[in-house]
C-alpha positions as a Python dict, from the first residue, in 0.01 Angstrom:
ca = {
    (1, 'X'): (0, 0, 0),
    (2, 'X'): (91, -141, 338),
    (3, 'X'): (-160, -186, 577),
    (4, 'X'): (-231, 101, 907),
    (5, 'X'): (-81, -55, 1189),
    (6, 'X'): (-372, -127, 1439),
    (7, 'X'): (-343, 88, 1746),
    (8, 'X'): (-398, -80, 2071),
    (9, 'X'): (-569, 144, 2338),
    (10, 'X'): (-344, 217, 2671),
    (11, 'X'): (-492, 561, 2771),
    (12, 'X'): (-800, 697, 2964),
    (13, 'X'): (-959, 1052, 2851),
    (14, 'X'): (-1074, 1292, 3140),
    (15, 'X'): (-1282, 1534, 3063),
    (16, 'X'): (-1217, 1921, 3143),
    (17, 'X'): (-953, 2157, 3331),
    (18, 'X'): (-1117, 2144, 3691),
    (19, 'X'): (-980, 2048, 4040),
    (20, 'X'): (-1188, 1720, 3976),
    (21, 'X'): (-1022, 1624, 3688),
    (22, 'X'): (-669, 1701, 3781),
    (23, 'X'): (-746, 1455, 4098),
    (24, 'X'): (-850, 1219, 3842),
    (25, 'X'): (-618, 1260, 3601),
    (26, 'X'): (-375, 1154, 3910),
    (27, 'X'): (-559, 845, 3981),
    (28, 'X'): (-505, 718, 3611),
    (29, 'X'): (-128, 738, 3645),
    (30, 'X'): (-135, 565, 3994),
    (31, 'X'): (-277, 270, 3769),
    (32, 'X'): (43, 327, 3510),
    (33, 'X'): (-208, 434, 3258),
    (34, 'X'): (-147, 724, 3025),
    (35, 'X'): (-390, 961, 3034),
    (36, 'X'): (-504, 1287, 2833),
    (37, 'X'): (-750, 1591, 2888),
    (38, 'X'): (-1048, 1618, 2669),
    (39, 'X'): (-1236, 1925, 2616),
    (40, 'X'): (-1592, 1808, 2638),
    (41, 'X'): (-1741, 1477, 2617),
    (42, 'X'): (-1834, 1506, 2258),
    (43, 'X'): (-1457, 1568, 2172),
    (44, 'X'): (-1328, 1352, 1880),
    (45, 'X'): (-1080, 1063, 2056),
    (46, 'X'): (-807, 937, 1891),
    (47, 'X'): (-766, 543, 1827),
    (48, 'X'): (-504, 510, 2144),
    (49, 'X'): (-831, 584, 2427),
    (50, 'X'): (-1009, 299, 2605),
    (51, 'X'): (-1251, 499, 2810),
    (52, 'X'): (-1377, 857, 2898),
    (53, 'X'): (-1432, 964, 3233),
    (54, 'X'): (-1626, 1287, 3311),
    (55, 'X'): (-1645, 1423, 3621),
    (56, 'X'): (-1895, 1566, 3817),
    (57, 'X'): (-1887, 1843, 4096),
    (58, 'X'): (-2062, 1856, 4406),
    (59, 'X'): (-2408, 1973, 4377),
    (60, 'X'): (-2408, 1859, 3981),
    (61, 'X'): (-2696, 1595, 3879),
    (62, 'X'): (-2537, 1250, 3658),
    (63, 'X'): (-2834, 1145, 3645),
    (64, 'X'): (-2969, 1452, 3386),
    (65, 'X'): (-2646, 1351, 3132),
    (66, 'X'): (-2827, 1297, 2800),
    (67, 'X'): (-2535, 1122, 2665),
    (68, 'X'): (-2460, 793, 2727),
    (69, 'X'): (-2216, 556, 2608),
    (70, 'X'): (-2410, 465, 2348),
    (71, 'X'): (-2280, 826, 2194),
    (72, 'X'): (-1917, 747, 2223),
    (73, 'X'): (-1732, 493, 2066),
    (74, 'X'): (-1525, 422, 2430),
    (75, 'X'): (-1725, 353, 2761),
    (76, 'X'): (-1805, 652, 2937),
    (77, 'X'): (-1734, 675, 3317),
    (78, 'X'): (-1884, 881, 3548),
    (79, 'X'): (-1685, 1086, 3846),
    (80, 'X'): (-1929, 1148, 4102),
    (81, 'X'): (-1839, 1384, 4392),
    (82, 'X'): (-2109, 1305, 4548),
    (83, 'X'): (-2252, 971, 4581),
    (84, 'X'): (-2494, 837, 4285),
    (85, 'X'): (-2554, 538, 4119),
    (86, 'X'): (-2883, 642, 3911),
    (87, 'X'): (-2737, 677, 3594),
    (88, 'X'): (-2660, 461, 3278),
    (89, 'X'): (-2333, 498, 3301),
    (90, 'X'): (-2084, 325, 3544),
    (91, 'X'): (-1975, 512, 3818),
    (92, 'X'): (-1698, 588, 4058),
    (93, 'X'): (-1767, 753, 4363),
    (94, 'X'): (-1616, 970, 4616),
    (95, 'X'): (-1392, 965, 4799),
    (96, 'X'): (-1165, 867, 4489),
    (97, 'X'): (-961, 583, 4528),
    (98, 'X'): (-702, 410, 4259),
    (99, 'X'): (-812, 95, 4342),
    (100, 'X'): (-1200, 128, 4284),
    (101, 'X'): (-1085, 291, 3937),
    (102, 'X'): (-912, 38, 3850),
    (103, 'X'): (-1223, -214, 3940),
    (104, 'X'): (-1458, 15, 3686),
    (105, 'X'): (-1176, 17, 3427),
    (106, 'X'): (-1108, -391, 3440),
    (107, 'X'): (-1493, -435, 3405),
    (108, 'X'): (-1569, -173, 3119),
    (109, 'X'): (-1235, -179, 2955),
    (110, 'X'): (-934, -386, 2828),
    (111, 'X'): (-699, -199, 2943),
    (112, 'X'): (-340, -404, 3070),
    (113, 'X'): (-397, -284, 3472),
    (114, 'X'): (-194, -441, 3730),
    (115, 'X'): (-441, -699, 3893),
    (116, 'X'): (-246, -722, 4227),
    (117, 'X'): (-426, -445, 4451),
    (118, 'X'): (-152, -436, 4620),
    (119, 'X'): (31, -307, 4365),
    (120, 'X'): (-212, -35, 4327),
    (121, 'X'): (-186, 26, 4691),
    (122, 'X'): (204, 43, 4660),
    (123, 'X'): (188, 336, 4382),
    (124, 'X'): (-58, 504, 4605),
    (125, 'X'): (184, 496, 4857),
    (126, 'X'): (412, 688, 4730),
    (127, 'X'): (236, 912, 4529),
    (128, 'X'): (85, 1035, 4847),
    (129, 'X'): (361, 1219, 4937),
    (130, 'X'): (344, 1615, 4809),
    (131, 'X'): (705, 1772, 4717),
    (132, 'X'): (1055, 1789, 4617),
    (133, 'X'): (1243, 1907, 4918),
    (134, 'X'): (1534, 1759, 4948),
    (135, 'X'): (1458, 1636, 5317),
    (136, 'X'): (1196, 1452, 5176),
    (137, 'X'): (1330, 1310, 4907),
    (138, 'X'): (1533, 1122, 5172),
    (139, 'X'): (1241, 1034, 5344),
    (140, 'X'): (1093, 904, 5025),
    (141, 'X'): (1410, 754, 4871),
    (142, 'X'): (1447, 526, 5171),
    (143, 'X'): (1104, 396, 5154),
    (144, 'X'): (1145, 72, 4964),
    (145, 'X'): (1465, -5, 5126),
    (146, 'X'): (1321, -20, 5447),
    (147, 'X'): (1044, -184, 5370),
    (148, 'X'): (1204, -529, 5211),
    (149, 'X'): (1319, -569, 5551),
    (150, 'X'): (1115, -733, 5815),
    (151, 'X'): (1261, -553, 6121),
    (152, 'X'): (1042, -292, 6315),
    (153, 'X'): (1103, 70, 6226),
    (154, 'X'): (1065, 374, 6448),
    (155, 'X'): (923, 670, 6258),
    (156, 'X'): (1004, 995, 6436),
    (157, 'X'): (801, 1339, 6416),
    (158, 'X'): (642, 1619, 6506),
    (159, 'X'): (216, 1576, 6520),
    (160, 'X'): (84, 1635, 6157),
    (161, 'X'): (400, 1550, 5945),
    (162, 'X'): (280, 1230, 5795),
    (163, 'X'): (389, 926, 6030),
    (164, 'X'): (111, 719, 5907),
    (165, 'X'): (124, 788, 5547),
    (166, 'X'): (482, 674, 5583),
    (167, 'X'): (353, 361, 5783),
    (168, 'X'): (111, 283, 5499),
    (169, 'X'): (427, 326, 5246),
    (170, 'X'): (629, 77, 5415),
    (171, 'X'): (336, -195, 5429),
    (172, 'X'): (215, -186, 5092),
    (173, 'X'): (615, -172, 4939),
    (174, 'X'): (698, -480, 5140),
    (175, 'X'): (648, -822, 5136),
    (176, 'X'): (342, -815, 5369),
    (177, 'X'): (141, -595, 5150),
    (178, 'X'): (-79, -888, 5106),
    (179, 'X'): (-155, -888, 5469),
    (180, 'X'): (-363, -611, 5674),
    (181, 'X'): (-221, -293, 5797),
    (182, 'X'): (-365, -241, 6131),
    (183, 'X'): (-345, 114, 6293),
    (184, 'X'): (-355, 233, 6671),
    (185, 'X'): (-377, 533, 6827),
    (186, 'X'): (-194, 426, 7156),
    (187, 'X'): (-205, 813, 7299),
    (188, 'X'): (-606, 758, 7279),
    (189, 'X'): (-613, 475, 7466),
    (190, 'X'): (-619, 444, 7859),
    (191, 'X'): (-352, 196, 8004),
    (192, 'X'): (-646, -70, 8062),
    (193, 'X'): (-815, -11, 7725),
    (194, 'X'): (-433, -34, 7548),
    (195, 'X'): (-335, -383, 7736),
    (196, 'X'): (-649, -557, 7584),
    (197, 'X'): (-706, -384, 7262),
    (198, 'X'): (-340, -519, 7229),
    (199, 'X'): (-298, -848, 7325),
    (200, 'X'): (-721, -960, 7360),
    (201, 'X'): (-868, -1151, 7577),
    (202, 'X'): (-1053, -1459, 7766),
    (203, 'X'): (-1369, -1518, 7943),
    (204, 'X'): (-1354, -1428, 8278),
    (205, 'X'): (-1063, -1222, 8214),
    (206, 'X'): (-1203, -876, 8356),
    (207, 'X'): (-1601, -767, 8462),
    (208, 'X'): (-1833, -812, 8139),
    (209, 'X'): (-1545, -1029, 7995),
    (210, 'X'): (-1839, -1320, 7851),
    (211, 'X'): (-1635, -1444, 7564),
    (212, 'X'): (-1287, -1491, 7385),
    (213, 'X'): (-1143, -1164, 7196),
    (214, 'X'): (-891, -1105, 6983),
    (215, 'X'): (-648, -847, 7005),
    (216, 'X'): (-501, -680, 6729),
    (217, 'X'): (-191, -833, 6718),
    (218, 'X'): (-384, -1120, 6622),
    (219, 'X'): (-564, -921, 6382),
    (220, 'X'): (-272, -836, 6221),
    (221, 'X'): (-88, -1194, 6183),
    (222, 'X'): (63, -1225, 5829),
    (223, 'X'): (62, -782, 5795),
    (224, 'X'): (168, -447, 5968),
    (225, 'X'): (84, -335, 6296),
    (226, 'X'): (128, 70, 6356),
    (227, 'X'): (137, 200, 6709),
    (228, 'X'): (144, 583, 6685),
    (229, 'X'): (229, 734, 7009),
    (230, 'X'): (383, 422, 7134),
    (231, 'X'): (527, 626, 7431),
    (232, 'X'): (225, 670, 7570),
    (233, 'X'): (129, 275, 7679),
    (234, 'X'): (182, 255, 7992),
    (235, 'X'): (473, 62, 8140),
    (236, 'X'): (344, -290, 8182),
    (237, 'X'): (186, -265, 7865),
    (238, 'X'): (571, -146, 7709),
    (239, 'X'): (697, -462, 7899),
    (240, 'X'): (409, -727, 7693),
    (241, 'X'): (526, -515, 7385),
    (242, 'X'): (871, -573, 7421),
    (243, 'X'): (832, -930, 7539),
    (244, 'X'): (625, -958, 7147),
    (245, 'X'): (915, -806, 6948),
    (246, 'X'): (1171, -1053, 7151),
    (247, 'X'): (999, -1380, 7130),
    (248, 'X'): (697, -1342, 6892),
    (249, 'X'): (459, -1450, 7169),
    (250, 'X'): (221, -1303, 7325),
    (251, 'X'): (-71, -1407, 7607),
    (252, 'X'): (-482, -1306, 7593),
    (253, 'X'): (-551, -1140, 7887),
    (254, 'X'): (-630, -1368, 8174),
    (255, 'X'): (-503, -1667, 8028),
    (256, 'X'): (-174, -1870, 8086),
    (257, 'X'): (-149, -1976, 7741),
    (258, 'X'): (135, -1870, 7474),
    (259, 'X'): (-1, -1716, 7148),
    (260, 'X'): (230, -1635, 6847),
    (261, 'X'): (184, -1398, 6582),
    (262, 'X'): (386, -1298, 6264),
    (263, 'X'): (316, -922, 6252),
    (264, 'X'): (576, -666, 6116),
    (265, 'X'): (550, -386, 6429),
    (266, 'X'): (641, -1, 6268),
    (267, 'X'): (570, 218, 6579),
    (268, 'X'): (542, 644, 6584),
    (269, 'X'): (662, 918, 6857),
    (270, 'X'): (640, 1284, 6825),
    (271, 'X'): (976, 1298, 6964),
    (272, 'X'): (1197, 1536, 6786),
    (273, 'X'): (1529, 1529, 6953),
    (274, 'X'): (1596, 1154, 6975),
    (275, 'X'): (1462, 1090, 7307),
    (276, 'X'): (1057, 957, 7439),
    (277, 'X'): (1102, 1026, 7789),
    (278, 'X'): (797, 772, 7874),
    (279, 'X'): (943, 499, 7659),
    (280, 'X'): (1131, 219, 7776),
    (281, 'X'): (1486, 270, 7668),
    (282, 'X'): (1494, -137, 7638),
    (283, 'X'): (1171, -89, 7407),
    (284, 'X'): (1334, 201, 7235),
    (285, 'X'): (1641, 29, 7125),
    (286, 'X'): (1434, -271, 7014),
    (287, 'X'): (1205, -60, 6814),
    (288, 'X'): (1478, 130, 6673),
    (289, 'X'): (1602, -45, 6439),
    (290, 'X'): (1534, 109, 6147),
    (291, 'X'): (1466, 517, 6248),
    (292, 'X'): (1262, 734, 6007),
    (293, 'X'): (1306, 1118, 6109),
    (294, 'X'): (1052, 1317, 5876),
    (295, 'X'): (1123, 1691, 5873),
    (296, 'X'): (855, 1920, 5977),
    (297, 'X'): (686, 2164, 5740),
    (298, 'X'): (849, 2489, 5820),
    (299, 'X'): (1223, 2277, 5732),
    (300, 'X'): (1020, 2196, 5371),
    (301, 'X'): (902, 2552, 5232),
    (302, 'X'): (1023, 2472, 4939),
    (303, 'X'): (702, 2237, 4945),
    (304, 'X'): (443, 2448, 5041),
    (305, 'X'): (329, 2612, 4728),
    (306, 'X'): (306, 2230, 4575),
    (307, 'X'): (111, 2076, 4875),
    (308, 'X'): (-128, 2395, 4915),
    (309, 'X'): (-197, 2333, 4540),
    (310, 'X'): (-275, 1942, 4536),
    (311, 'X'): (-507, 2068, 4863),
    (312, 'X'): (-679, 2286, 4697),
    (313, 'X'): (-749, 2094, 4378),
    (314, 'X'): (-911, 1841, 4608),
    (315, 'X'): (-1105, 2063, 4826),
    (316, 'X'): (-1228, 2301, 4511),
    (317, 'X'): (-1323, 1983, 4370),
    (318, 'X'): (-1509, 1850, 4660),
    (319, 'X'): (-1670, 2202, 4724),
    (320, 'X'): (-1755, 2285, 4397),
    (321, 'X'): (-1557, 2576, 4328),
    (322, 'X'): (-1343, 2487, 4035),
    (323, 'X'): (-1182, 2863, 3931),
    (324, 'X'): (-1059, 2901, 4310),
    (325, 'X'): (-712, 2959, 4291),
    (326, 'X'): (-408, 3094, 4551),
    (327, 'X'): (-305, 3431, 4529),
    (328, 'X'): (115, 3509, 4489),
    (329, 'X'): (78, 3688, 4787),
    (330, 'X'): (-113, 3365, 4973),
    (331, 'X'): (160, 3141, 4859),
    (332, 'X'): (394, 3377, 5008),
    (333, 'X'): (178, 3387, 5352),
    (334, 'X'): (164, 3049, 5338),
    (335, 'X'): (577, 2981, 5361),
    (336, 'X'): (580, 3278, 5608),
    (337, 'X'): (352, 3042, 5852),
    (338, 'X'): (572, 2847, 6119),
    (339, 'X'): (300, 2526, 6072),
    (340, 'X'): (316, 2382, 6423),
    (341, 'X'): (65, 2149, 6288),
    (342, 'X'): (270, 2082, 5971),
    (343, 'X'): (98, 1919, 5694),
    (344, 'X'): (-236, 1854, 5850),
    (345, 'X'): (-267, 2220, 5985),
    (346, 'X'): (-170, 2323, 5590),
    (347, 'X'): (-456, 2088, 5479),
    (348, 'X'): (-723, 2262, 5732),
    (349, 'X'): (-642, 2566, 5672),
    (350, 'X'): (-695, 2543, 5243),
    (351, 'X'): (-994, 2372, 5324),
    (352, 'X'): (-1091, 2656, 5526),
    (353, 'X'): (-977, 2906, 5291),
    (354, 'X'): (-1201, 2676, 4971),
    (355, 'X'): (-1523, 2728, 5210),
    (356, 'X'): (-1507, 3044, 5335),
    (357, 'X'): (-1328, 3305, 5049),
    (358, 'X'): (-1597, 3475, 4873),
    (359, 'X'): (-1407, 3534, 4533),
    (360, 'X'): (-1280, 3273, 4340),
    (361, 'X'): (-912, 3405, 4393),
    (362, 'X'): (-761, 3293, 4808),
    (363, 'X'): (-605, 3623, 4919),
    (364, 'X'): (-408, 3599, 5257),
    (365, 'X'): (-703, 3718, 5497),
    (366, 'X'): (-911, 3410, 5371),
    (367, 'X'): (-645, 3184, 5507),
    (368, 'X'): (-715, 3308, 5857),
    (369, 'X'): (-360, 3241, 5971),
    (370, 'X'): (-288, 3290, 6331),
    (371, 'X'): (-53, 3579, 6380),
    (372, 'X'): (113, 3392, 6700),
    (373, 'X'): (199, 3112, 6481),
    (374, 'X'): (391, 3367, 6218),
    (375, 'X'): (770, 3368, 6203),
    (376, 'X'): (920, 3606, 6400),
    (377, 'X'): (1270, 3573, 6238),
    (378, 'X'): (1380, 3876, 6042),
    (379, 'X'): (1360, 3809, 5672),
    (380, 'X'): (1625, 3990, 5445),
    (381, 'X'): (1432, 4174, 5148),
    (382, 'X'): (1620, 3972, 4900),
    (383, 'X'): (1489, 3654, 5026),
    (384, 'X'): (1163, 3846, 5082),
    (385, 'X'): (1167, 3918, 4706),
    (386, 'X'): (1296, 3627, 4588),
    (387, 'X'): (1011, 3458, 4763),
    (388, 'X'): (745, 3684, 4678),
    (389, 'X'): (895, 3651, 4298),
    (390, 'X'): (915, 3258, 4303),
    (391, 'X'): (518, 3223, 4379),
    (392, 'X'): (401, 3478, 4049),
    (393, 'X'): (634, 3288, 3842),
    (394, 'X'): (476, 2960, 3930),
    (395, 'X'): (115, 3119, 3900),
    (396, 'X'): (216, 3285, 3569),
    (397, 'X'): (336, 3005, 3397),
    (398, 'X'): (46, 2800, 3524),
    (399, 'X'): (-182, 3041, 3413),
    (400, 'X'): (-11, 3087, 3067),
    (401, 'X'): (4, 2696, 2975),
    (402, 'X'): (-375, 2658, 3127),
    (403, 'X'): (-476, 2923, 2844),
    (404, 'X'): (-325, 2727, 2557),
    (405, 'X'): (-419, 2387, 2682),
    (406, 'X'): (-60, 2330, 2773),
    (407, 'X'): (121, 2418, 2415),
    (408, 'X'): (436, 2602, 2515),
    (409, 'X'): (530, 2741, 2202),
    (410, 'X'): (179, 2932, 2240),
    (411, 'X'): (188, 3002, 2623),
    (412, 'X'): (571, 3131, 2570),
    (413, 'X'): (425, 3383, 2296),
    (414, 'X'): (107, 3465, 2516),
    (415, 'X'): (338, 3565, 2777),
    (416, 'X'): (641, 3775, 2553),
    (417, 'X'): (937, 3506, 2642),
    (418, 'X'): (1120, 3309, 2428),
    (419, 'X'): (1044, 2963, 2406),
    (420, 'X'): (1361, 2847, 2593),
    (421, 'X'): (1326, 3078, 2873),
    (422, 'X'): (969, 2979, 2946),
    (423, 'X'): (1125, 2624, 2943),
    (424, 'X'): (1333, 2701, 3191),
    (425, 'X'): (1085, 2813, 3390),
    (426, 'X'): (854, 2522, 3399),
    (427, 'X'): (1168, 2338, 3479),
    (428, 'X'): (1250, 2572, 3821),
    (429, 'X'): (943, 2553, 3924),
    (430, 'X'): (867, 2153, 3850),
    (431, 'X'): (511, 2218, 3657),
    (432, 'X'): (363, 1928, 3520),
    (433, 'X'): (259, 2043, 3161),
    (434, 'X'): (56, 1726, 3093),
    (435, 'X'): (-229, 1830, 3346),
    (436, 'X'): (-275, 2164, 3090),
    (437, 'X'): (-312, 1994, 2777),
    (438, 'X'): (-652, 1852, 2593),
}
């Protein structure tokens, strides 16, 4: 009789169906681990999984766990949302990050994981961004293009669409991932404040000026330097700037000498039609080489039901209310809302909603939308419908495959379709089945 083939663990087991774990379950495939859901921790694992990680909730005590890893044959790791590091157990904390996962699973486990955390950093990256739209798919798509280059990029859009996160992208994808990624807020800085926290300084240079400081150009030699808001330095500091992206050099403050840095510059404006009326146009051409436009919400409804959803898992997690869930007609509300904060006002407001709704289902009145902010174009009632018909289908489904632990034969029967039709469905409406299944 031939002998079993010895199965090598690859894959991490996360225990349960709430928020928590789906956020987790995300992390593990940031690392390019497979992953599977568990019932409870004193489910039977097969041979393939290296390591069980249970989460806990806000508010819920690790330390009380009577079961240690002693009791399972992989190392058990604990998901804390809260901080705690009295327990047996090795933990990971929040706020969840891939790359302190990874550090737990290297330590605990022999799983293959990429020991470049920049790598991790990359996949993070990208996996940051929520959606299919097509208009930001060509954000996304262009990503690592862009960011083999060295050249400084101009990312273009409204307040609250993601400038940074795209920043962030283009740094860790590129060749200076190894380097820091330094960020600025140049629209909270006054003209004097901007000039130094730029370029530094020397004794002498300016009252209470006592010793040498670096600026963060410096900071950032070898790595990525974001100005968001460049438009609103003031003009001499635009002409230092510009001066920096021509030559490479630039000078401390009060001091005749000639510094040189090697920093990749990716600057912001909230600019939407092409023109920063306070920028240079010198500085604009030079920063322009590379333009990122990234569309605002309200031109990506298409992605609101997806990004309200990876919201509120993290929220419900954080809060400790894991059966809170987004009515059809919420998700309806929600792609009626013009967003004139886009993406960040989306994010407050679920976080709102998570807080304040006193039943475990969001209905529209617990998203306190502004009615000024509503859109006052007509709607047709077949696009009305056809809205209105898109969100039940997704919660349907969802619900259906989170009843059979993602088996679609069973959630097809459960809801009186065929198995092919109910296929189809997950397919229109892009549900990952995997996050369903034990």
């Amino acid at each position: 009789m031939a002998a079993k083939a010895r199965v090598v663990p690859d894959t991490v087991a996360v225990v349960g169906h709430t928020p928590l774990a789906d956020v987790l379950i995300g992390l593990v495939g940031v690392l390019g681990l497979r992953c599977r859901r568990v019932p409870d921790v004193e489910a039977e694992l097969p041979d393939e999984v290296a390591a069980l990680i249970l989460p806990f909730s806000r508010g819920d005590d690790p330390t009380a766990l009577d079961i240690t890893e002693a009791d399972v044959r992989v190392p058990l790791i604990i998901a804390a949302a809260q901080p705690t590091h009295a327990t047996r157990c090795p933990v990971v904390n929040a706020p969840f990050k891939a790359v302190d996962l990874a550090a737990v699973l290297r330590v605990h486990t022999r799983l293959s994981i990429a020991d470049n955390e920049t790598i991790i950093r990359a996949r993070t990256a990208l996996n940051a961004f929520v959606g299919h739209s097509p208009a930001l798919r060509r954000v996304i798509d262009r990503l690592p293009r862009v960011a083999r280059s060295s050249a400084s990029v101009l990312i273009c859009g409204e307040t609250g669409t993601g400038k940074e996160l795209c920043a962030r992208a283009l740094h860790y994808l590129g060749q200076r991932a190894h380097g820091p990624f330094i960020p600025i807020n140049c629209g909270a800085l006054p003209p004097d404040v901007a000039d130094n926290e730029l370029f530094g300084h020397v004794p002498g240079a300016f009252t209470d000026a006592r010793q040498t400081q670096s600026g963060m150009l410096e900071q950032a030699d070898g790595g990525t330097i974001f100005l968001d808001e460049v438009d609103s330095l003031a003009p001499l500091v635009q002409v230092k700037l510009l001066r920096f992206l021509q030559e490479g050099e630039y000078r401390h403050l009060g001091s005749p000498d000639i510094r040189k840095a090697d920093v990749r510059v990716v600057a912001a404006t909230n600019m939407t039609d092409g023109k920063a009326e306070r920028l240079r146009a010198d500085l604009y051409y030079r920063l322009s080489t590379v333009t990122i436009e990234i569309p605002p919400l309200r031109e990506r409804v298409d992605d609101i039901p997806e990004l309200a959803t990876h919201f509120l898992r993290r929220f419900a997690a954080l809060e400790r209310r894991p059966d809170c869930s987004l009515t059809p007609e919420s998700v309806a509300s929600l792609q009626r809302h013009r967003w004139p904060g886009n993406v960040r006002e989306l994010e407050h407001v679920i976080r709102r909603a998570v807080i304040l709704a006193e039943g475990d289902a969001i209905a529209p009145s617990d998203l306190e939308l502004p009615g000024e902010a509503l859109a006052t174009e007509p709607e047709s009632f077949g696009a009305a419908k056809r809205r209105v018909v898109d969100a039940f289908e997704k919660c349907f489904i969802e619900r259906m495959l989170s009843q059979t632990s993602g088996n679609i034969s069973q959630a097809a029967d459960l809801a009186h379709k065929n198995r092919r039709a109910f296929w189809e469905l997950i397919r229109k409406h892009q549900i990952d089945v995997d996050r369903f299944r034990a």
